[in-house]
mmCIF file of C-alpha atoms and ligand atoms in Angstrom:
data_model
loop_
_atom_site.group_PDB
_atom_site.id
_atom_site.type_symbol
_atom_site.label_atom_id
_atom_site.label_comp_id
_atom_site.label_asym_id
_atom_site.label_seq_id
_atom_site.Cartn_x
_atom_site.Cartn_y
_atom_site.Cartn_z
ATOM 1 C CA UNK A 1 15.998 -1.196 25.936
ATOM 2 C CA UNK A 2 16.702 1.232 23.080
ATOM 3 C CA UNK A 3 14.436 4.664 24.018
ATOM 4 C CA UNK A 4 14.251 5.309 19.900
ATOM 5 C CA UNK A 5 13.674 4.036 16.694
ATOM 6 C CA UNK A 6 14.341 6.728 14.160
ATOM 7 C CA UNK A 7 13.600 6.705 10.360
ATOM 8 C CA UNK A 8 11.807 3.279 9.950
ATOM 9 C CA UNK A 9 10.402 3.248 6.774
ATOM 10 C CA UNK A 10 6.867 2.703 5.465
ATOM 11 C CA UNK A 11 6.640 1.634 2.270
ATOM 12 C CA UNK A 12 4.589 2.025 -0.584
ATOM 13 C CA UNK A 13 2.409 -0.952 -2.461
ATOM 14 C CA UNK A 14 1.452 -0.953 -6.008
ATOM 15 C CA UNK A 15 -1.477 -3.561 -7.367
ATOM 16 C CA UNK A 16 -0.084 -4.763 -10.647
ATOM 17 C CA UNK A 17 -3.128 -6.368 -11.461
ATOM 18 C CA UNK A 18 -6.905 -6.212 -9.392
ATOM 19 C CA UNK A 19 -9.778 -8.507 -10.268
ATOM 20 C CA UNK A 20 -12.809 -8.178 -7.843
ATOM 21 C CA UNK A 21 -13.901 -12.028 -7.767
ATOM 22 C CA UNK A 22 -16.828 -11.794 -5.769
ATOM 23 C CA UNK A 23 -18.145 -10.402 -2.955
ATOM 24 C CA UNK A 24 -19.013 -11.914 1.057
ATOM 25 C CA UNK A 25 -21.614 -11.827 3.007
ATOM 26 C CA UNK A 26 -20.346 -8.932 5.250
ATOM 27 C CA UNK A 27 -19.877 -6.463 2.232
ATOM 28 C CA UNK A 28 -16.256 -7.228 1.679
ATOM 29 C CA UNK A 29 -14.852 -7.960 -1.419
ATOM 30 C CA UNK A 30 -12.586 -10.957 -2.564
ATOM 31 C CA UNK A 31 -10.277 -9.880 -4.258
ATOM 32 C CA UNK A 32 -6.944 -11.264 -6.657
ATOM 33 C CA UNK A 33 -4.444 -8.663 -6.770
ATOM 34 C CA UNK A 34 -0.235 -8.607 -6.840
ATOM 35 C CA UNK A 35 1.020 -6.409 -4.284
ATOM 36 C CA UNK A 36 4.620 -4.880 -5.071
ATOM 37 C CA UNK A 37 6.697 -2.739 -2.812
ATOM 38 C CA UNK A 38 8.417 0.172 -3.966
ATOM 39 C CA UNK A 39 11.346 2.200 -2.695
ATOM 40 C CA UNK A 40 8.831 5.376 -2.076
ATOM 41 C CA UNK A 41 7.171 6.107 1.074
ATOM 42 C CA UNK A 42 6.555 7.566 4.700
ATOM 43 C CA UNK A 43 9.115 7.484 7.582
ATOM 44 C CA UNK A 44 8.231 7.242 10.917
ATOM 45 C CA UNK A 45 10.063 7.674 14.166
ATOM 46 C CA UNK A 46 9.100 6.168 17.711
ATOM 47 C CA UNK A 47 10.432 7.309 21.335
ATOM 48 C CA UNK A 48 9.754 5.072 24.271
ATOM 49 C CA UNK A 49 7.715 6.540 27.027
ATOM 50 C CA UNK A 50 7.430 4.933 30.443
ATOM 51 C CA UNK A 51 3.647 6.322 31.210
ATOM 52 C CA UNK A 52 1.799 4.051 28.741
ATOM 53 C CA UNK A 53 0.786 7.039 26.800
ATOM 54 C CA UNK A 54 0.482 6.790 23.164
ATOM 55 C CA UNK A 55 0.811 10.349 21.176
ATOM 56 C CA UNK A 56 1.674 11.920 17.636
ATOM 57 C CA UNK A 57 3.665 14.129 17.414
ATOM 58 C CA UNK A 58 2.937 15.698 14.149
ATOM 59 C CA UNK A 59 -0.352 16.674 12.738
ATOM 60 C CA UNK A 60 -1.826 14.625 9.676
ATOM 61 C CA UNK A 61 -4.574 17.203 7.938
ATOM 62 C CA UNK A 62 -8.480 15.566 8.596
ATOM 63 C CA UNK A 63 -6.980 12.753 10.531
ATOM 64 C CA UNK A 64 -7.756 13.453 14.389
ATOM 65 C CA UNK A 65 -5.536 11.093 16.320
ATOM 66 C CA UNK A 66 -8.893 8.630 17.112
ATOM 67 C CA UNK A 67 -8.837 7.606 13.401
ATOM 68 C CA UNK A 68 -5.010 7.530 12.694
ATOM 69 C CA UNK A 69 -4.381 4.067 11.436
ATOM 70 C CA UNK A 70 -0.775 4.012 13.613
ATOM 71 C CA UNK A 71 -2.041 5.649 16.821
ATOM 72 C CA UNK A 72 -4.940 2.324 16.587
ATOM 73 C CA UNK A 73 -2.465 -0.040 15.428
ATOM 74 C CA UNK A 74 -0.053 1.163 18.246
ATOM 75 C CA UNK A 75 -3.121 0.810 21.093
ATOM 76 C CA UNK A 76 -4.443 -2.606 19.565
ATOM 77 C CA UNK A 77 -0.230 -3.955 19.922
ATOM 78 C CA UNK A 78 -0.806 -2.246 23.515
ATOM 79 C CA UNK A 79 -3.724 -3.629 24.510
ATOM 80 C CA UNK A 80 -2.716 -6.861 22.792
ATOM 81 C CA UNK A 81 -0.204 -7.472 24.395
ATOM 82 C CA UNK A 82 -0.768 -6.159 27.829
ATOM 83 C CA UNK A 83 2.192 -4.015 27.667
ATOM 84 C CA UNK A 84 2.460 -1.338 29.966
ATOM 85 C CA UNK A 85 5.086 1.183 27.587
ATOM 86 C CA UNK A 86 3.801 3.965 25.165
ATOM 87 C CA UNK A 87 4.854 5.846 22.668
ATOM 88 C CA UNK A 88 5.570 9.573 20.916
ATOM 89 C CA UNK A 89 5.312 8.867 17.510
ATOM 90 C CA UNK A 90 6.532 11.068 14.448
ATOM 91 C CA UNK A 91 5.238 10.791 11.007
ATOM 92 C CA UNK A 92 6.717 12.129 7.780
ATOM 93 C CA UNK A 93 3.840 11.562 5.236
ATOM 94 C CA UNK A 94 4.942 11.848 1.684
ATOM 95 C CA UNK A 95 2.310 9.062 0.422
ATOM 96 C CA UNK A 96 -1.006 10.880 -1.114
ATOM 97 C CA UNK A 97 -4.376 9.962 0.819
ATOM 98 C CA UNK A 98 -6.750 8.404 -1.376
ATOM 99 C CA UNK A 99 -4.317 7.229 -3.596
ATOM 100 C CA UNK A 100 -4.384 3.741 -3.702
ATOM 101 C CA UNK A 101 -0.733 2.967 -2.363
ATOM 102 C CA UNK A 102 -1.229 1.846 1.130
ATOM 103 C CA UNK A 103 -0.026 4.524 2.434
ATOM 104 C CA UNK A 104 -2.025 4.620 6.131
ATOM 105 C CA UNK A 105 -2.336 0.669 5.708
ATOM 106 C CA UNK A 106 2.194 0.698 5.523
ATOM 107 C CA UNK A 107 2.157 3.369 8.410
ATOM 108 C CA UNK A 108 0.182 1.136 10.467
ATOM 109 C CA UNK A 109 1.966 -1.757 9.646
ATOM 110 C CA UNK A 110 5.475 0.084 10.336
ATOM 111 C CA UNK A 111 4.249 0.962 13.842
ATOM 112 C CA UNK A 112 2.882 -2.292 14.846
ATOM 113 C CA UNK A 113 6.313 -3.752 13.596
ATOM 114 C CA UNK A 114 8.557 -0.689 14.821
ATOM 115 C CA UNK A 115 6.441 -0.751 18.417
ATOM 116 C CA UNK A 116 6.625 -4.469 18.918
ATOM 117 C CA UNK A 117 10.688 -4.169 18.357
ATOM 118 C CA UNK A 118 10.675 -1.067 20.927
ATOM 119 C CA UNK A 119 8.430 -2.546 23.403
ATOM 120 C CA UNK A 120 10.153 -5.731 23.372
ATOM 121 C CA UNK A 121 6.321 -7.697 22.823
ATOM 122 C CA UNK A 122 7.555 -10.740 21.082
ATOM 123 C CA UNK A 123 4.589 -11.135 18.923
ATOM 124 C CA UNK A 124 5.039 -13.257 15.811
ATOM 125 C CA UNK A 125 4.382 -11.873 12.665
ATOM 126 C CA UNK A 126 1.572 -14.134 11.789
ATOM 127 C CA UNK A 127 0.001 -12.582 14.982
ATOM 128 C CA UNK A 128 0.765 -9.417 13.933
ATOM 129 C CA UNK A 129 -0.785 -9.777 10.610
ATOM 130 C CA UNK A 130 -3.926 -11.380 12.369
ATOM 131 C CA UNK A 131 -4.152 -7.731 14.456
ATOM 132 C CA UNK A 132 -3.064 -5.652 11.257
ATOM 133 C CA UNK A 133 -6.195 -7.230 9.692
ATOM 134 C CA UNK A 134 -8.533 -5.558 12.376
ATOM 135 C CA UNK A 135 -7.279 -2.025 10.809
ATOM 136 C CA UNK A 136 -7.245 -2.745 7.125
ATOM 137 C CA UNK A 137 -7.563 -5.484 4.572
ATOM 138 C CA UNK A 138 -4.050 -4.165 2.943
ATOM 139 C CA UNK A 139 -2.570 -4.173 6.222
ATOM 140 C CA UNK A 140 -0.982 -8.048 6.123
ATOM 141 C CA UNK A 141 0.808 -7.845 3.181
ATOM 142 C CA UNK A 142 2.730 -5.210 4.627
ATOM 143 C CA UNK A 143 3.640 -7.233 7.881
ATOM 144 C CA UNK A 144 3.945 -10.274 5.448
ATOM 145 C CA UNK A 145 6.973 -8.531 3.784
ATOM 146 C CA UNK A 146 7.184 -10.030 0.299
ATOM 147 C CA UNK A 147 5.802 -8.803 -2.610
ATOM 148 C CA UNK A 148 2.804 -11.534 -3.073
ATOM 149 C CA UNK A 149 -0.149 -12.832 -4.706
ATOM 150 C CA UNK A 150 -3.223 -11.898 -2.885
ATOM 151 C CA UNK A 151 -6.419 -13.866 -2.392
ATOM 152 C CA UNK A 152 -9.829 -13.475 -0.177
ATOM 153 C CA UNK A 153 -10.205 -9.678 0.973
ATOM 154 C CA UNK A 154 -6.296 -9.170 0.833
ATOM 155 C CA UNK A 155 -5.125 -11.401 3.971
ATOM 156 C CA UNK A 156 -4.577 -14.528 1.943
ATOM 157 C CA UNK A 157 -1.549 -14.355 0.499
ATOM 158 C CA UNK A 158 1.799 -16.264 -1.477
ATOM 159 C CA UNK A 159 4.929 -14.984 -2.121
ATOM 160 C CA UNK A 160 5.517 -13.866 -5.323
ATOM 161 C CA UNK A 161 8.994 -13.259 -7.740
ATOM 162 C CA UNK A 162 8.228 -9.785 -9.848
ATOM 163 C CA UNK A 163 10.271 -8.339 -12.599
ATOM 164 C CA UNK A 164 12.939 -5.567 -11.162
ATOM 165 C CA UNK A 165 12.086 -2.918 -12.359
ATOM 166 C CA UNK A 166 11.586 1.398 -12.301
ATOM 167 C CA UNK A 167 8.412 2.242 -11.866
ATOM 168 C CA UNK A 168 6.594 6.006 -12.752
ATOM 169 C CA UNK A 169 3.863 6.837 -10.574
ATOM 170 C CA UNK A 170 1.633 10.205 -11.000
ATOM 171 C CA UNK A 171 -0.539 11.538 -8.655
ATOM 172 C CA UNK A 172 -4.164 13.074 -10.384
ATOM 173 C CA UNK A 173 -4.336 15.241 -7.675
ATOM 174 C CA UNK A 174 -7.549 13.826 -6.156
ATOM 175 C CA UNK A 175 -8.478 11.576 -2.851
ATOM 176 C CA UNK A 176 -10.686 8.474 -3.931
ATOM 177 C CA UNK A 177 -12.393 7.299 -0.704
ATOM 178 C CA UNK A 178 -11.924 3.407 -1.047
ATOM 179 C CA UNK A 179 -15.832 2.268 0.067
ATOM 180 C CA UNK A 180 -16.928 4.626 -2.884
ATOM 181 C CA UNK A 181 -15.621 2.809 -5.535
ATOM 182 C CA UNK A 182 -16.352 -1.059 -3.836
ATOM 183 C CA UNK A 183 -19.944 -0.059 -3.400
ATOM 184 C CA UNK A 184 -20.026 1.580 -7.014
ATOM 185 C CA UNK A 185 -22.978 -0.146 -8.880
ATOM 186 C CA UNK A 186 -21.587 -0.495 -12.065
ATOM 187 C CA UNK A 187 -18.373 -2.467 -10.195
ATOM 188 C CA UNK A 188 -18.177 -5.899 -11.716
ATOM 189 C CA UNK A 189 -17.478 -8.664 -9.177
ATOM 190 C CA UNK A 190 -17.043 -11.684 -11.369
ATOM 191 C CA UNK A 191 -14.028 -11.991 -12.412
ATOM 192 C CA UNK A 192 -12.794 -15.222 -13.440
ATOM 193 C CA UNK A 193 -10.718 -16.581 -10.403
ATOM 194 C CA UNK A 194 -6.744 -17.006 -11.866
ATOM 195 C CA UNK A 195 -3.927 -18.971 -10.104
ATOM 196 C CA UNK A 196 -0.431 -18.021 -8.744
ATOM 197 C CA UNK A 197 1.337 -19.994 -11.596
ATOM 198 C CA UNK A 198 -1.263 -17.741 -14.331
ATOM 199 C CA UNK A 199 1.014 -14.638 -12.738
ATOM 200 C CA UNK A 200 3.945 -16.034 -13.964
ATOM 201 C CA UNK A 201 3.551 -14.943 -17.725
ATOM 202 C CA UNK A 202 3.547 -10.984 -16.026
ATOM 203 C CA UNK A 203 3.839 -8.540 -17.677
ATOM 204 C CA UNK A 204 2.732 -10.478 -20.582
ATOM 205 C CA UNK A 205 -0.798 -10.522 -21.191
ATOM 206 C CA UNK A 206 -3.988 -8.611 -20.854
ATOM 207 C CA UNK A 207 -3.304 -7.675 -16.889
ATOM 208 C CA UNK A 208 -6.225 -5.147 -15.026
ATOM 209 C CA UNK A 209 -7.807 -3.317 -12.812
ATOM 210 C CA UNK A 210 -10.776 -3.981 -12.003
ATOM 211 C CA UNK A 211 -11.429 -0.936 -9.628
ATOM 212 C CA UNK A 212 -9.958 1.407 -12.642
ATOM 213 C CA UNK A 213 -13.199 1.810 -14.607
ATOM 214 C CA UNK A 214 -15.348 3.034 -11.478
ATOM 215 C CA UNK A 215 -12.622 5.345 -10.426
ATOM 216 C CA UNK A 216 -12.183 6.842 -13.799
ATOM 217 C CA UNK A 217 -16.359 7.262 -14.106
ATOM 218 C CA UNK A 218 -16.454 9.087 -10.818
ATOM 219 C CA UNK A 219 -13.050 10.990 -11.426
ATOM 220 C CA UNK A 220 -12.413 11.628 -14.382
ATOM 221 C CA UNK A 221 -8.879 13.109 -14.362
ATOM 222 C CA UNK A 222 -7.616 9.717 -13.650
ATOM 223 C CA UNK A 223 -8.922 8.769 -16.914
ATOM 224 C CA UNK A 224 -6.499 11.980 -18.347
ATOM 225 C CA UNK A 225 -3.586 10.946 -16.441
ATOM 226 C CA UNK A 226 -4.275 7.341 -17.693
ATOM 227 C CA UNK A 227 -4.185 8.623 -21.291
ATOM 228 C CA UNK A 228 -1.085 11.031 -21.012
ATOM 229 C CA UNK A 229 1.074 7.912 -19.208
ATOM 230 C CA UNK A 230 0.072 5.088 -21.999
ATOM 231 C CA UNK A 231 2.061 6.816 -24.347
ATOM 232 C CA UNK A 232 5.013 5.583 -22.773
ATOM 233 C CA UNK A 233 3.918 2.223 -21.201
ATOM 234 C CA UNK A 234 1.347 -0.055 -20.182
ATOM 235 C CA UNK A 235 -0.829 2.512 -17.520
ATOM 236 C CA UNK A 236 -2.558 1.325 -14.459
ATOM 237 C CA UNK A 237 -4.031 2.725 -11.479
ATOM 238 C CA UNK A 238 -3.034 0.584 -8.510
ATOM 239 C CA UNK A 239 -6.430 -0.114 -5.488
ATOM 240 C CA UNK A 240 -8.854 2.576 -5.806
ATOM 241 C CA UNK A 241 -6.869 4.907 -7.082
ATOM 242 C CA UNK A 242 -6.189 7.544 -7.693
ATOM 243 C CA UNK A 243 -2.035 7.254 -8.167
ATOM 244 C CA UNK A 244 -1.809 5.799 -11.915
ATOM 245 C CA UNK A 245 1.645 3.716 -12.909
ATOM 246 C CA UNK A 246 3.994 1.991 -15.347
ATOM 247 C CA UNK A 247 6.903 0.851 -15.347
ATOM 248 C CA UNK A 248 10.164 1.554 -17.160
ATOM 249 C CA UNK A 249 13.019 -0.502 -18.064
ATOM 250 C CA UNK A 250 15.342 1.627 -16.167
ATOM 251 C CA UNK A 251 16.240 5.039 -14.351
ATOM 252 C CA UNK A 252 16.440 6.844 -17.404
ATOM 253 C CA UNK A 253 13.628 6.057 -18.932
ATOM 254 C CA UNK A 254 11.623 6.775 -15.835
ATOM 255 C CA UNK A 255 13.776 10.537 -15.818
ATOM 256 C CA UNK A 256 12.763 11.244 -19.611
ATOM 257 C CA UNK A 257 8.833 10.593 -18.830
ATOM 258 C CA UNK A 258 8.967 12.555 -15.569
ATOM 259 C CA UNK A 259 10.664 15.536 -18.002
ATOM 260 C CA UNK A 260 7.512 15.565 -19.739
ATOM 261 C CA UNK A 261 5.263 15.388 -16.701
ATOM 262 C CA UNK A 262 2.256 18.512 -16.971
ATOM 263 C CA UNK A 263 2.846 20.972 -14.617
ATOM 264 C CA UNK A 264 -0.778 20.008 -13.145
ATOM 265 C CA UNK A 265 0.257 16.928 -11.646
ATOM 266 C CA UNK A 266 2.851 15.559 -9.289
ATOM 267 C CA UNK A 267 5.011 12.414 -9.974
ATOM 268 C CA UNK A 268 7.768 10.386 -9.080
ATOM 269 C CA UNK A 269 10.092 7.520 -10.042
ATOM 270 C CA UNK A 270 10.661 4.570 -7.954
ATOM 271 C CA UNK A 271 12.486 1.461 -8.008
ATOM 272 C CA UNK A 272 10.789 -2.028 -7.120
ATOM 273 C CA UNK A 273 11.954 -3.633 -4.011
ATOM 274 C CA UNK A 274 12.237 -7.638 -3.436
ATOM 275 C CA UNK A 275 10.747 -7.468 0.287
ATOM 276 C CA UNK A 276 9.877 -4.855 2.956
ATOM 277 C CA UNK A 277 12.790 -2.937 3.843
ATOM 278 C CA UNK A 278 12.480 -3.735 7.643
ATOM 279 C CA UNK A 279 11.703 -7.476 7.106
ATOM 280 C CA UNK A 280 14.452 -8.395 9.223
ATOM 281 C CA UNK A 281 12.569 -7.348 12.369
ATOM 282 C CA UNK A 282 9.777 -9.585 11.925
ATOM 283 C CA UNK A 283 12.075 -12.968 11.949
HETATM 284 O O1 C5P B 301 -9.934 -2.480 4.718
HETATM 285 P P1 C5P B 301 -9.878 -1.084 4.209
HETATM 286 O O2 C5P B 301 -9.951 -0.047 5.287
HETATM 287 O O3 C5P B 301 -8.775 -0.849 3.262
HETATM 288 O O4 C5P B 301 -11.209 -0.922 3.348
HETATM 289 C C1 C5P B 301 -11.916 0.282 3.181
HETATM 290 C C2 C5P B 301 -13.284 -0.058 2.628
HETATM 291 O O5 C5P B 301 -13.175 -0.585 1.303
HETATM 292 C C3 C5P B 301 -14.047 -1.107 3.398
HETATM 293 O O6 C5P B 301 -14.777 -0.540 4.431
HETATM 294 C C4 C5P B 301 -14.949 -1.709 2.334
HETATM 295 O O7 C5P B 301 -16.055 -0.860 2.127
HETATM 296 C C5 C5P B 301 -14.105 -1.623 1.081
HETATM 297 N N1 C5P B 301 -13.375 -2.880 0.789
HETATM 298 C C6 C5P B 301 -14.064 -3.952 0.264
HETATM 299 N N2 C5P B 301 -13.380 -5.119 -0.010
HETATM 300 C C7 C5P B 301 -12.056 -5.214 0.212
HETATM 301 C C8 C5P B 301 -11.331 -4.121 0.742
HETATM 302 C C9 C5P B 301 -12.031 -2.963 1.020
HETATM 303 O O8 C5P B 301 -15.267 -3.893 0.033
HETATM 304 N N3 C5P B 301 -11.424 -6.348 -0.069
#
């Protein structure tokens, strides 16, 4: 049994597209979206322990260990699975909170894929996206491992061919708690439900979010980042925000926008990946 598993990536998601289609009886929303991976993210790193103790061992500012999405998704595998093992674990967070790229929701899903390799638990994927579920409605798609066409609360989901592409993210600088924006009044939650095949004319056509209005109303320097980046593309914020996008038909067009970036704000380029980069540890 290998005692480590250094530098396993967690990467980010961007929503090309979000309608809100409705909403269940439970609160939740249904949701279409198109999830894309990018080559930008957190790393982790795991070392086996034989006392069944499960610990970080970095700090993550107003996360106490209790809440951290990969110390629950590492005791849910645990428990799960009856496994006996534990865990130091080692996180290396470059994603912004609050800003709508999956950041704690790929964490998670590294460690339950990362832990289940380590701990030799056999679990399948699909089980493993059944227990992701339990600690986030993005938390699937990242065990599902190809960028994909998402239906019901996020856990529904088809595979999905996306144009190759750089892509320039900006961060506003602000944390957008997700339940604020889905319980916004103003929210509209009738969209018009689309299929698969309607994806295939991306990026052609009049693609949204539907999440971006609320966010902008509540913080408004979205709405300025929004405005500076459409001068060079088609702008989006991807989930709740706050991280706005577009994408670029190469590297260098991606390095002349970031040249121009405001001081104010941080941003980076990043280049859309086919599938997640650890998929083959989930066959
Ligand atoms: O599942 P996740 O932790 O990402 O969701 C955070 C919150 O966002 C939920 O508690 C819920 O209030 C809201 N949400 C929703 N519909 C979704 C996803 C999230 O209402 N499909």
């Amino acid at each position: 049994m290998t005692p480590f598993l250094n530098n396993c990536p967690a990467p980010a998601k961007l929503n090309l597209f979000l309608h809100v289609t409705g909403r269940r009886n439970d609160g939740y929303h249904l949701l279409e979206t198109a999830f894309q991976f990018i080559d930008y993210g957190d790393v982790l790193h795991f070392s086996l322990r034989m006392d069944g103790i499960i610990e970080r061992s970095t700090t993550l500012s107003g996360v106490p260990p209790e809440q951290d999405l990969v110390i629950r998704a590492a005791r849910l595998l645990q428990s799960h699975s009856g496994c006996a093992l534990g865990a130091t674990i080692a996180l290396e967070k470059k994603l912004p909170m609050g800003g709508g790229l999956g950041g704690g929701s790929s964490d998670a899903a590294t460690a339950l894929i990362a832990l289940n390799r380590l701990w030799n638990t056999g679990i399948s994927r699909s089980e493993l996206m059944a227990l992701g579920l339990q600690l986030g409605a993005d938390v699937p798609f990242f065990l599902f491992g190809q960028n994909a066409f998402a239906q019901g609360v996020g856990e529904d989901l088809i595979a999905l061919t996306t144009p190759d592409c750089w892509y320039v993210v900006v961060e506003p600088g602000v944390q957008v708690p997700t339940p604020l924006i889905f319980s916004a009044k103003e929210l509209t939650r009738d969209s018009k439900q689309i299929k698969v095949s309607d994806f295939q004319q991306y990026p052609k056509g009049n693609w949204r979010n539907d999440l971006q209005a609320v966010a902008v109303n509540l913080f408004p320097e979205i709405l300025v980042v929004l405005d500076w980046l459409n001068i060079y593309g088609d702008a989006r914020m991807t989930g709740s925000g706050s991280c706005v996008f577009c994408a670029c038909q190469n590297e260098t067009s991606a390095d002349e926008i970031l040249k121009n970036l405001p001081e104010k704000w941080r941003a980076w380029k990043a280049r859309s990946l086919r599938e997640h980069p650890l998929t083959e540890w989930l066959k």
